[in-house]
Amino acid sequence: MIKRNVIFIAAAVIAAAGGSVGPGAMAVWAAEQSEEAVPAVPQPGWNESSGRWYWQENDGSIHHGWLTDSGRTYYIDEDGFMVTGWKEIEGDWYYFHLDGAMNLGELMLDNGCYQFSVNGALASASWAPDTGGGAYEAGCYDDAAQELLDLLNEEKKDRYFDVHPDREDEYDGDMHRQYDRYAGFTMNMELNKAAGRRLDAASEHGYTAEAIPGREP
């Protein structure tokens, strides 16, 4: 998880393989079987255990890490199970659908709108267009950082509609004009990382407790 989100989030948001059957299809197959069916012996590829999916290699070992199967990308955690939902991997955040496949392209979840890089890493997040702005789930923050982001976004929303009180009423569904375009802040992962690096450098070189390198205390 991104460390010390609470310290730098305000600055960040404002500065703005193989042809086997995937777990989704396997779940459908399993649901069609008789309740009295004998549990299958694990085979190479996808297998299910207590409602969770894992990948068994040809030699019987359990796969860990990234996995590409039938053109889709999955991630197997340290316990050997397929990941779903948000997951931080080596400093980047990814979203895996309920069938385990990594998201590619724009994603809409509740009132959040998420953009991803070509390799599937989260690039930015904002509120879904024309939903009124304000708070939304960033996807990559801990509870404290998310709470701060929510407060910032709600304040930005209130200020925006104080200045433009009729903007929502004037909206006629024309997708070429987003009535709440400035009613919140966009979360940008590159800015988050840059803020994190600066914070780490400041901590390393003594920019804490009012101590500035090169100056007498």
C-alpha atoms as a PDB file:
ATOM      1  CA  MET A   1       0.000   0.000   0.000  1.00  0.00           C
ATOM      2  CA  ILE A   2       1.263   3.503  -0.719  1.00  0.00           C
ATOM      3  CA  LYS A   3       2.933   4.659   2.515  1.00  0.00           C
ATOM      4  CA  ARG A   4       2.181   7.953   4.238  1.00  0.00           C
ATOM      5  CA  ASN A   5      -0.716   8.706   1.913  1.00  0.00           C
ATOM      6  CA  VAL A   6      -2.258  11.065   4.450  1.00  0.00           C
ATOM      7  CA  ILE A   7       0.766  13.397   4.342  1.00  0.00           C
ATOM      8  CA  PHE A   8       1.004  13.899   0.585  1.00  0.00           C
ATOM      9  CA  ILE A   9      -2.418  13.075  -0.826  1.00  0.00           C
ATOM     10  CA  ALA A  10      -3.675  16.690  -0.788  1.00  0.00           C
ATOM     11  CA  ALA A  11      -0.737  17.888  -2.883  1.00  0.00           C
ATOM     12  CA  ALA A  12      -1.018  14.907  -5.192  1.00  0.00           C
ATOM     13  CA  VAL A  13      -4.708  15.204  -5.985  1.00  0.00           C
ATOM     14  CA  ILE A  14      -4.677  18.932  -6.397  1.00  0.00           C
ATOM     15  CA  ALA A  15      -1.543  19.065  -8.547  1.00  0.00           C
ATOM     16  CA  ALA A  16      -3.185  16.751 -10.542  1.00  0.00           C
ATOM     17  CA  ALA A  17      -0.529 -19.425 -21.351  1.00  0.00           C
ATOM     18  CA  GLY A  18      -1.804 -21.800 -22.670  1.00  0.00           C
ATOM     19  CA  GLY A  19      -5.396 -22.331 -24.004  1.00  0.00           C
ATOM     20  CA  SER A  20      -6.933 -23.879 -20.892  1.00  0.00           C
ATOM     21  CA  VAL A  21     -10.434 -23.116 -19.675  1.00  0.00           C
ATOM     22  CA  GLY A  22     -10.522 -20.048 -17.415  1.00  0.00           C
ATOM     23  CA  PRO A  23     -12.053 -19.939 -13.917  1.00  0.00           C
ATOM     24  CA  GLY A  24     -15.182 -18.160 -15.142  1.00  0.00           C
ATOM     25  CA  ALA A  25     -16.070 -20.976 -17.499  1.00  0.00           C
ATOM     26  CA  MET A  26     -15.063 -23.551 -14.899  1.00  0.00           C
ATOM     27  CA  ALA A  27     -17.498 -21.998 -12.411  1.00  0.00           C
ATOM     28  CA  VAL A  28     -20.336 -22.358 -14.910  1.00  0.00           C
ATOM     29  CA  TRP A  29     -19.378 -25.987 -15.501  1.00  0.00           C
ATOM     30  CA  ALA A  30     -19.243 -26.690 -11.751  1.00  0.00           C
ATOM     31  CA  ALA A  31     -22.693 -25.182 -11.195  1.00  0.00           C
ATOM     32  CA  GLU A  32     -24.156 -27.561 -13.766  1.00  0.00           C
ATOM     33  CA  GLN A  33     -22.843 -30.665 -12.067  1.00  0.00           C
ATOM     34  CA  SER A  34     -24.833 -32.864  -9.700  1.00  0.00           C
ATOM     35  CA  GLU A  35     -24.511 -32.181  -5.992  1.00  0.00           C
ATOM     36  CA  GLU A  36     -23.450 -35.809  -5.688  1.00  0.00           C
ATOM     37  CA  ALA A  37     -20.615 -35.460  -8.157  1.00  0.00           C
ATOM     38  CA  VAL A  38     -17.299 -36.831  -6.936  1.00  0.00           C
ATOM     39  CA  PRO A  39     -14.714 -34.042  -6.462  1.00  0.00           C
ATOM     40  CA  ALA A  40     -12.303 -34.008  -9.380  1.00  0.00           C
ATOM     41  CA  VAL A  41      -8.633 -34.788  -8.865  1.00  0.00           C
ATOM     42  CA  PRO A  42      -6.594 -31.578  -9.428  1.00  0.00           C
ATOM     43  CA  GLN A  43      -5.272 -31.369 -12.967  1.00  0.00           C
ATOM     44  CA  PRO A  44      -2.806 -28.990 -14.630  1.00  0.00           C
ATOM     45  CA  GLY A  45      -4.470 -25.614 -15.125  1.00  0.00           C
ATOM     46  CA  TRP A  46      -7.293 -24.060 -13.099  1.00  0.00           C
ATOM     47  CA  ASN A  47      -8.616 -25.872 -10.045  1.00  0.00           C
ATOM     48  CA  GLU A  48     -11.053 -24.794  -7.329  1.00  0.00           C
ATOM     49  CA  SER A  49     -10.661 -25.245  -3.577  1.00  0.00           C
ATOM     50  CA  SER A  50     -13.228 -23.984  -1.050  1.00  0.00           C
ATOM     51  CA  GLY A  51     -14.515 -21.396  -3.481  1.00  0.00           C
ATOM     52  CA  ARG A  52     -11.083 -20.081  -4.474  1.00  0.00           C
ATOM     53  CA  TRP A  53      -9.146 -20.760  -7.665  1.00  0.00           C
ATOM     54  CA  TYR A  54      -5.541 -21.771  -8.149  1.00  0.00           C
ATOM     55  CA  TRP A  55      -3.329 -22.839 -11.041  1.00  0.00           C
ATOM     56  CA  GLN A  56      -1.515 -26.153 -10.946  1.00  0.00           C
ATOM     57  CA  GLU A  57       1.552 -26.606 -13.126  1.00  0.00           C
ATOM     58  CA  ASN A  58       2.257 -29.771 -15.096  1.00  0.00           C
ATOM     59  CA  ASP A  59       4.698 -30.913 -12.423  1.00  0.00           C
ATOM     60  CA  GLY A  60       2.030 -30.582  -9.721  1.00  0.00           C
ATOM     61  CA  SER A  61       3.368 -27.381  -8.179  1.00  0.00           C
ATOM     62  CA  ILE A  62       1.154 -24.370  -7.515  1.00  0.00           C
ATOM     63  CA  HIS A  63       1.744 -21.267  -9.612  1.00  0.00           C
ATOM     64  CA  HIS A  64       2.442 -17.895  -7.991  1.00  0.00           C
ATOM     65  CA  GLY A  65       2.612 -14.410  -9.515  1.00  0.00           C
ATOM     66  CA  TRP A  66       1.516 -13.282 -12.968  1.00  0.00           C
ATOM     67  CA  LEU A  67      -0.244 -15.735 -15.232  1.00  0.00           C
ATOM     68  CA  THR A  68      -1.455 -15.429 -18.820  1.00  0.00           C
ATOM     69  CA  ASP A  69      -4.095 -17.884 -19.968  1.00  0.00           C
ATOM     70  CA  SER A  70      -6.165 -17.755 -23.161  1.00  0.00           C
ATOM     71  CA  GLY A  71      -5.116 -14.169 -23.802  1.00  0.00           C
ATOM     72  CA  ARG A  72      -6.135 -12.897 -20.365  1.00  0.00           C
ATOM     73  CA  THR A  73      -3.904 -11.873 -17.473  1.00  0.00           C
ATOM     74  CA  TYR A  74      -4.308 -13.087 -13.890  1.00  0.00           C
ATOM     75  CA  TYR A  75      -2.373 -12.772 -10.664  1.00  0.00           C
ATOM     76  CA  ILE A  76      -1.869 -15.577  -8.155  1.00  0.00           C
ATOM     77  CA  ASP A  77      -1.112 -14.355  -4.635  1.00  0.00           C
ATOM     78  CA  GLU A  78       1.475 -15.610  -2.158  1.00  0.00           C
ATOM     79  CA  ASP A  79      -0.995 -18.176  -0.855  1.00  0.00           C
ATOM     80  CA  GLY A  80      -1.446 -19.595  -4.330  1.00  0.00           C
ATOM     81  CA  PHE A  81      -4.947 -18.245  -5.007  1.00  0.00           C
ATOM     82  CA  MET A  82      -6.306 -16.140  -7.849  1.00  0.00           C
ATOM     83  CA  VAL A  83      -6.687 -12.444  -6.956  1.00  0.00           C
ATOM     84  CA  THR A  84      -9.885 -10.444  -7.473  1.00  0.00           C
ATOM     85  CA  GLY A  85     -10.546  -6.756  -6.831  1.00  0.00           C
ATOM     86  CA  TRP A  86      -7.818  -4.172  -6.186  1.00  0.00           C
ATOM     87  CA  LYS A  87      -4.273  -5.416  -5.676  1.00  0.00           C
ATOM     88  CA  GLU A  88      -0.971  -3.582  -5.267  1.00  0.00           C
ATOM     89  CA  ILE A  89       1.886  -5.335  -7.042  1.00  0.00           C
ATOM     90  CA  GLU A  90       5.419  -3.927  -6.905  1.00  0.00           C
ATOM     91  CA  GLY A  91       4.255  -0.364  -6.360  1.00  0.00           C
ATOM     92  CA  ASP A  92       1.444  -0.317  -8.921  1.00  0.00           C
ATOM     93  CA  TRP A  93      -2.260  -0.974  -8.467  1.00  0.00           C
ATOM     94  CA  TYR A  94      -4.359  -3.281 -10.625  1.00  0.00           C
ATOM     95  CA  TYR A  95      -7.994  -4.283 -10.734  1.00  0.00           C
ATOM     96  CA  PHE A  96      -8.978  -7.919 -11.278  1.00  0.00           C
ATOM     97  CA  HIS A  97     -12.572  -8.770 -12.167  1.00  0.00           C
ATOM     98  CA  LEU A  98     -14.607 -11.449 -10.391  1.00  0.00           C
ATOM     99  CA  ASP A  99     -13.368 -14.049 -12.891  1.00  0.00           C
ATOM    100  CA  GLY A 100      -9.793 -13.032 -12.033  1.00  0.00           C
ATOM    101  CA  ALA A 101      -8.969 -11.336 -15.331  1.00  0.00           C
ATOM    102  CA  MET A 102      -6.997  -8.090 -15.077  1.00  0.00           C
ATOM    103  CA  ASN A 103      -8.862  -4.983 -16.175  1.00  0.00           C
ATOM    104  CA  LEU A 104      -7.730  -3.168 -19.311  1.00  0.00           C
ATOM    105  CA  GLY A 105      -9.054   0.215 -20.388  1.00  0.00           C
ATOM    106  CA  GLU A 106     -11.514   2.483 -18.611  1.00  0.00           C
ATOM    107  CA  LEU A 107     -13.407   1.032 -15.653  1.00  0.00           C
ATOM    108  CA  MET A 108     -16.561   2.316 -13.962  1.00  0.00           C
ATOM    109  CA  LEU A 109     -17.249   1.144 -10.397  1.00  0.00           C
ATOM    110  CA  ASP A 110     -20.115   2.692  -8.448  1.00  0.00           C
ATOM    111  CA  ASN A 111     -19.494   6.436  -8.765  1.00  0.00           C
ATOM    112  CA  GLY A 112     -15.803   6.045  -9.620  1.00  0.00           C
ATOM    113  CA  CYS A 113     -14.162   6.243 -13.036  1.00  0.00           C
ATOM    114  CA  TYR A 114     -10.703   4.675 -13.425  1.00  0.00           C
ATOM    115  CA  GLN A 115      -8.078   4.913 -16.152  1.00  0.00           C
ATOM    116  CA  PHE A 116      -5.305   2.346 -16.604  1.00  0.00           C
ATOM    117  CA  SER A 117      -1.998   2.240 -18.456  1.00  0.00           C
ATOM    118  CA  VAL A 118      -1.406  -0.098 -21.378  1.00  0.00           C
ATOM    119  CA  ASN A 119       0.064  -2.685 -18.986  1.00  0.00           C
ATOM    120  CA  GLY A 120      -3.024  -2.579 -16.750  1.00  0.00           C
ATOM    121  CA  ALA A 121      -1.675  -0.417 -13.902  1.00  0.00           C
ATOM    122  CA  LEU A 122      -3.980   2.206 -12.401  1.00  0.00           C
ATOM    123  CA  ALA A 123      -3.150   5.640 -13.824  1.00  0.00           C
ATOM    124  CA  SER A 124      -5.870   7.921 -12.448  1.00  0.00           C
ATOM    125  CA  ALA A 125      -9.270   7.993 -10.801  1.00  0.00           C
ATOM    126  CA  SER A 126     -12.121  10.474 -10.571  1.00  0.00           C
ATOM    127  CA  TRP A 127     -15.853  10.557  -9.993  1.00  0.00           C
ATOM    128  CA  ALA A 128     -18.012   9.178 -12.795  1.00  0.00           C
ATOM    129  CA  PRO A 129     -18.980  12.004 -15.181  1.00  0.00           C
ATOM    130  CA  ASP A 130     -22.337  13.682 -14.627  1.00  0.00           C
ATOM    131  CA  THR A 131     -22.983  12.081 -11.242  1.00  0.00           C
ATOM    132  CA  GLY A 132     -22.550  15.254  -9.214  1.00  0.00           C
ATOM    133  CA  GLY A 133     -18.852  15.065  -8.339  1.00  0.00           C
ATOM    134  CA  GLY A 134     -17.583  14.847  -4.783  1.00  0.00           C
ATOM    135  CA  ALA A 135     -16.295  11.762  -3.012  1.00  0.00           C
ATOM    136  CA  TYR A 136     -15.390   8.536  -4.807  1.00  0.00           C
ATOM    137  CA  GLU A 137     -13.285   5.468  -4.015  1.00  0.00           C
ATOM    138  CA  ALA A 138      -9.687   5.963  -5.188  1.00  0.00           C
ATOM    139  CA  GLY A 139      -8.975   2.232  -5.200  1.00  0.00           C
ATOM    140  CA  CYS A 140      -5.412   2.565  -3.901  1.00  0.00           C
ATOM    141  CA  TYR A 141      -5.650   4.390  -0.563  1.00  0.00           C
ATOM    142  CA  ASP A 142      -5.875   3.168   2.997  1.00  0.00           C
ATOM    143  CA  ASP A 143      -8.821   4.241   5.155  1.00  0.00           C
ATOM    144  CA  ALA A 144      -7.213   7.413   6.505  1.00  0.00           C
ATOM    145  CA  ALA A 145      -6.063   8.622   3.090  1.00  0.00           C
ATOM    146  CA  GLN A 146      -9.429   7.794   1.542  1.00  0.00           C
ATOM    147  CA  GLU A 147     -11.187   9.779   4.257  1.00  0.00           C
ATOM    148  CA  LEU A 148      -8.993  12.801   3.509  1.00  0.00           C
ATOM    149  CA  LEU A 149      -9.638  12.495  -0.214  1.00  0.00           C
ATOM    150  CA  ASP A 150     -13.369  12.314   0.470  1.00  0.00           C
ATOM    151  CA  LEU A 151     -13.238  15.506   2.549  1.00  0.00           C
ATOM    152  CA  LEU A 152     -11.282  17.348  -0.140  1.00  0.00           C
ATOM    153  CA  ASN A 153     -13.648  16.235  -2.861  1.00  0.00           C
ATOM    154  CA  GLU A 154     -16.794  17.109  -0.928  1.00  0.00           C
ATOM    155  CA  GLU A 155     -15.416  20.567  -0.179  1.00  0.00           C
ATOM    156  CA  LYS A 156     -14.482  21.067  -3.847  1.00  0.00           C
ATOM    157  CA  LYS A 157     -17.961  19.937  -4.873  1.00  0.00           C
ATOM    158  CA  ASP A 158     -19.665  22.354  -2.484  1.00  0.00           C
ATOM    159  CA  ARG A 159     -17.552  25.267  -3.652  1.00  0.00           C
ATOM    160  CA  TYR A 160     -18.124  24.441  -7.303  1.00  0.00           C
ATOM    161  CA  PHE A 161     -21.910  24.335  -7.016  1.00  0.00           C
ATOM    162  CA  ASP A 162     -21.926  27.436  -4.818  1.00  0.00           C
ATOM    163  CA  VAL A 163     -20.473  29.263  -7.802  1.00  0.00           C
ATOM    164  CA  HIS A 164     -22.598  27.356 -10.371  1.00  0.00           C
ATOM    165  CA  PRO A 165     -25.872  26.577  -8.551  1.00  0.00           C
ATOM    166  CA  ASP A 166     -27.834  25.999 -11.752  1.00  0.00           C
ATOM    167  CA  ARG A 167     -25.284  23.849 -13.547  1.00  0.00           C
ATOM    168  CA  GLU A 168     -26.966  20.526 -12.743  1.00  0.00           C
ATOM    169  CA  ASP A 169     -30.460  21.823 -13.590  1.00  0.00           C
ATOM    170  CA  GLU A 170     -29.167  23.081 -16.936  1.00  0.00           C
ATOM    171  CA  TYR A 171     -27.750  19.662 -17.820  1.00  0.00           C
ATOM    172  CA  ASP A 172     -29.815  18.106 -20.620  1.00  0.00           C
ATOM    173  CA  GLY A 173     -27.941  14.844 -21.108  1.00  0.00           C
ATOM    174  CA  ASP A 174     -25.582  16.257 -23.734  1.00  0.00           C
ATOM    175  CA  MET A 175     -22.487  14.086 -23.324  1.00  0.00           C
ATOM    176  CA  HIS A 176     -20.347  16.839 -24.881  1.00  0.00           C
ATOM    177  CA  ARG A 177     -20.767  18.910 -21.760  1.00  0.00           C
ATOM    178  CA  GLN A 178     -20.009  17.454 -18.320  1.00  0.00           C
ATOM    179  CA  TYR A 179     -21.917  19.555 -15.813  1.00  0.00           C
ATOM    180  CA  ASP A 180     -19.770  18.465 -12.836  1.00  0.00           C
ATOM    181  CA  ARG A 181     -16.392  18.600 -14.558  1.00  0.00           C
ATOM    182  CA  TYR A 182     -14.739  20.643 -11.772  1.00  0.00           C
ATOM    183  CA  ALA A 183     -16.737  19.303  -8.826  1.00  0.00           C
ATOM    184  CA  GLY A 184     -13.857  17.336  -7.340  1.00  0.00           C
ATOM    185  CA  PHE A 185     -10.206  16.354  -7.658  1.00  0.00           C
ATOM    186  CA  THR A 186      -8.656  13.713  -9.899  1.00  0.00           C
ATOM    187  CA  MET A 187      -6.349  11.169  -8.272  1.00  0.00           C
ATOM    188  CA  ASN A 188      -3.173  10.813 -10.339  1.00  0.00           C
ATOM    189  CA  MET A 189      -0.831   7.911  -9.605  1.00  0.00           C
ATOM    190  CA  GLU A 190       2.275   9.587 -11.062  1.00  0.00           C
ATOM    191  CA  LEU A 191       1.737  12.577  -8.784  1.00  0.00           C
ATOM    192  CA  ASN A 192       1.235  10.222  -5.850  1.00  0.00           C
ATOM    193  CA  LYS A 193       4.523   8.495  -6.605  1.00  0.00           C
ATOM    194  CA  ALA A 194       6.351  11.810  -7.053  1.00  0.00           C
ATOM    195  CA  ALA A 195       4.999  13.072  -3.737  1.00  0.00           C
ATOM    196  CA  GLY A 196       6.040   9.816  -2.092  1.00  0.00           C
ATOM    197  CA  ARG A 197       9.582  10.100  -3.436  1.00  0.00           C
ATOM    198  CA  ARG A 198       9.879  13.684  -2.190  1.00  0.00           C
ATOM    199  CA  LEU A 199       8.593  12.688   1.222  1.00  0.00           C
ATOM    200  CA  ASP A 200      11.087   9.823   1.418  1.00  0.00           C
ATOM    201  CA  ALA A 201      13.926  12.154   0.400  1.00  0.00           C
ATOM    202  CA  ALA A 202      12.841  14.746   2.946  1.00  0.00           C
ATOM    203  CA  SER A 203      12.764  12.130   5.691  1.00  0.00           C
ATOM    204  CA  GLU A 204      16.153  10.733   4.665  1.00  0.00           C
ATOM    205  CA  HIS A 205      17.876  14.125   4.589  1.00  0.00           C
ATOM    206  CA  GLY A 206      16.353  15.546   7.724  1.00  0.00           C
ATOM    207  CA  TYR A 207      13.483  17.733   6.549  1.00  0.00           C
ATOM    208  CA  THR A 208      11.471  16.789   9.595  1.00  0.00           C
ATOM    209  CA  ALA A 209      10.923  18.369  12.987  1.00  0.00           C
ATOM    210  CA  GLU A 210      11.925  21.758  11.466  1.00  0.00           C
ATOM    211  CA  ALA A 211      15.454  20.470  10.834  1.00  0.00           C
ATOM    212  CA  ILE A 212      16.878  21.691   7.506  1.00  0.00           C
ATOM    213  CA  PRO A 213      20.201  20.226   6.259  1.00  0.00           C
ATOM    214  CA  GLY A 214      22.978  22.812   6.153  1.00  0.00           C
ATOM    215  CA  ARG A 215      21.473  25.089   8.766  1.00  0.00           C
ATOM    216  CA  GLU A 216      22.211  25.290  12.443  1.00  0.00           C
ATOM    217  CA  PRO A 217      19.280  24.248  14.633  1.00  0.00           C
END
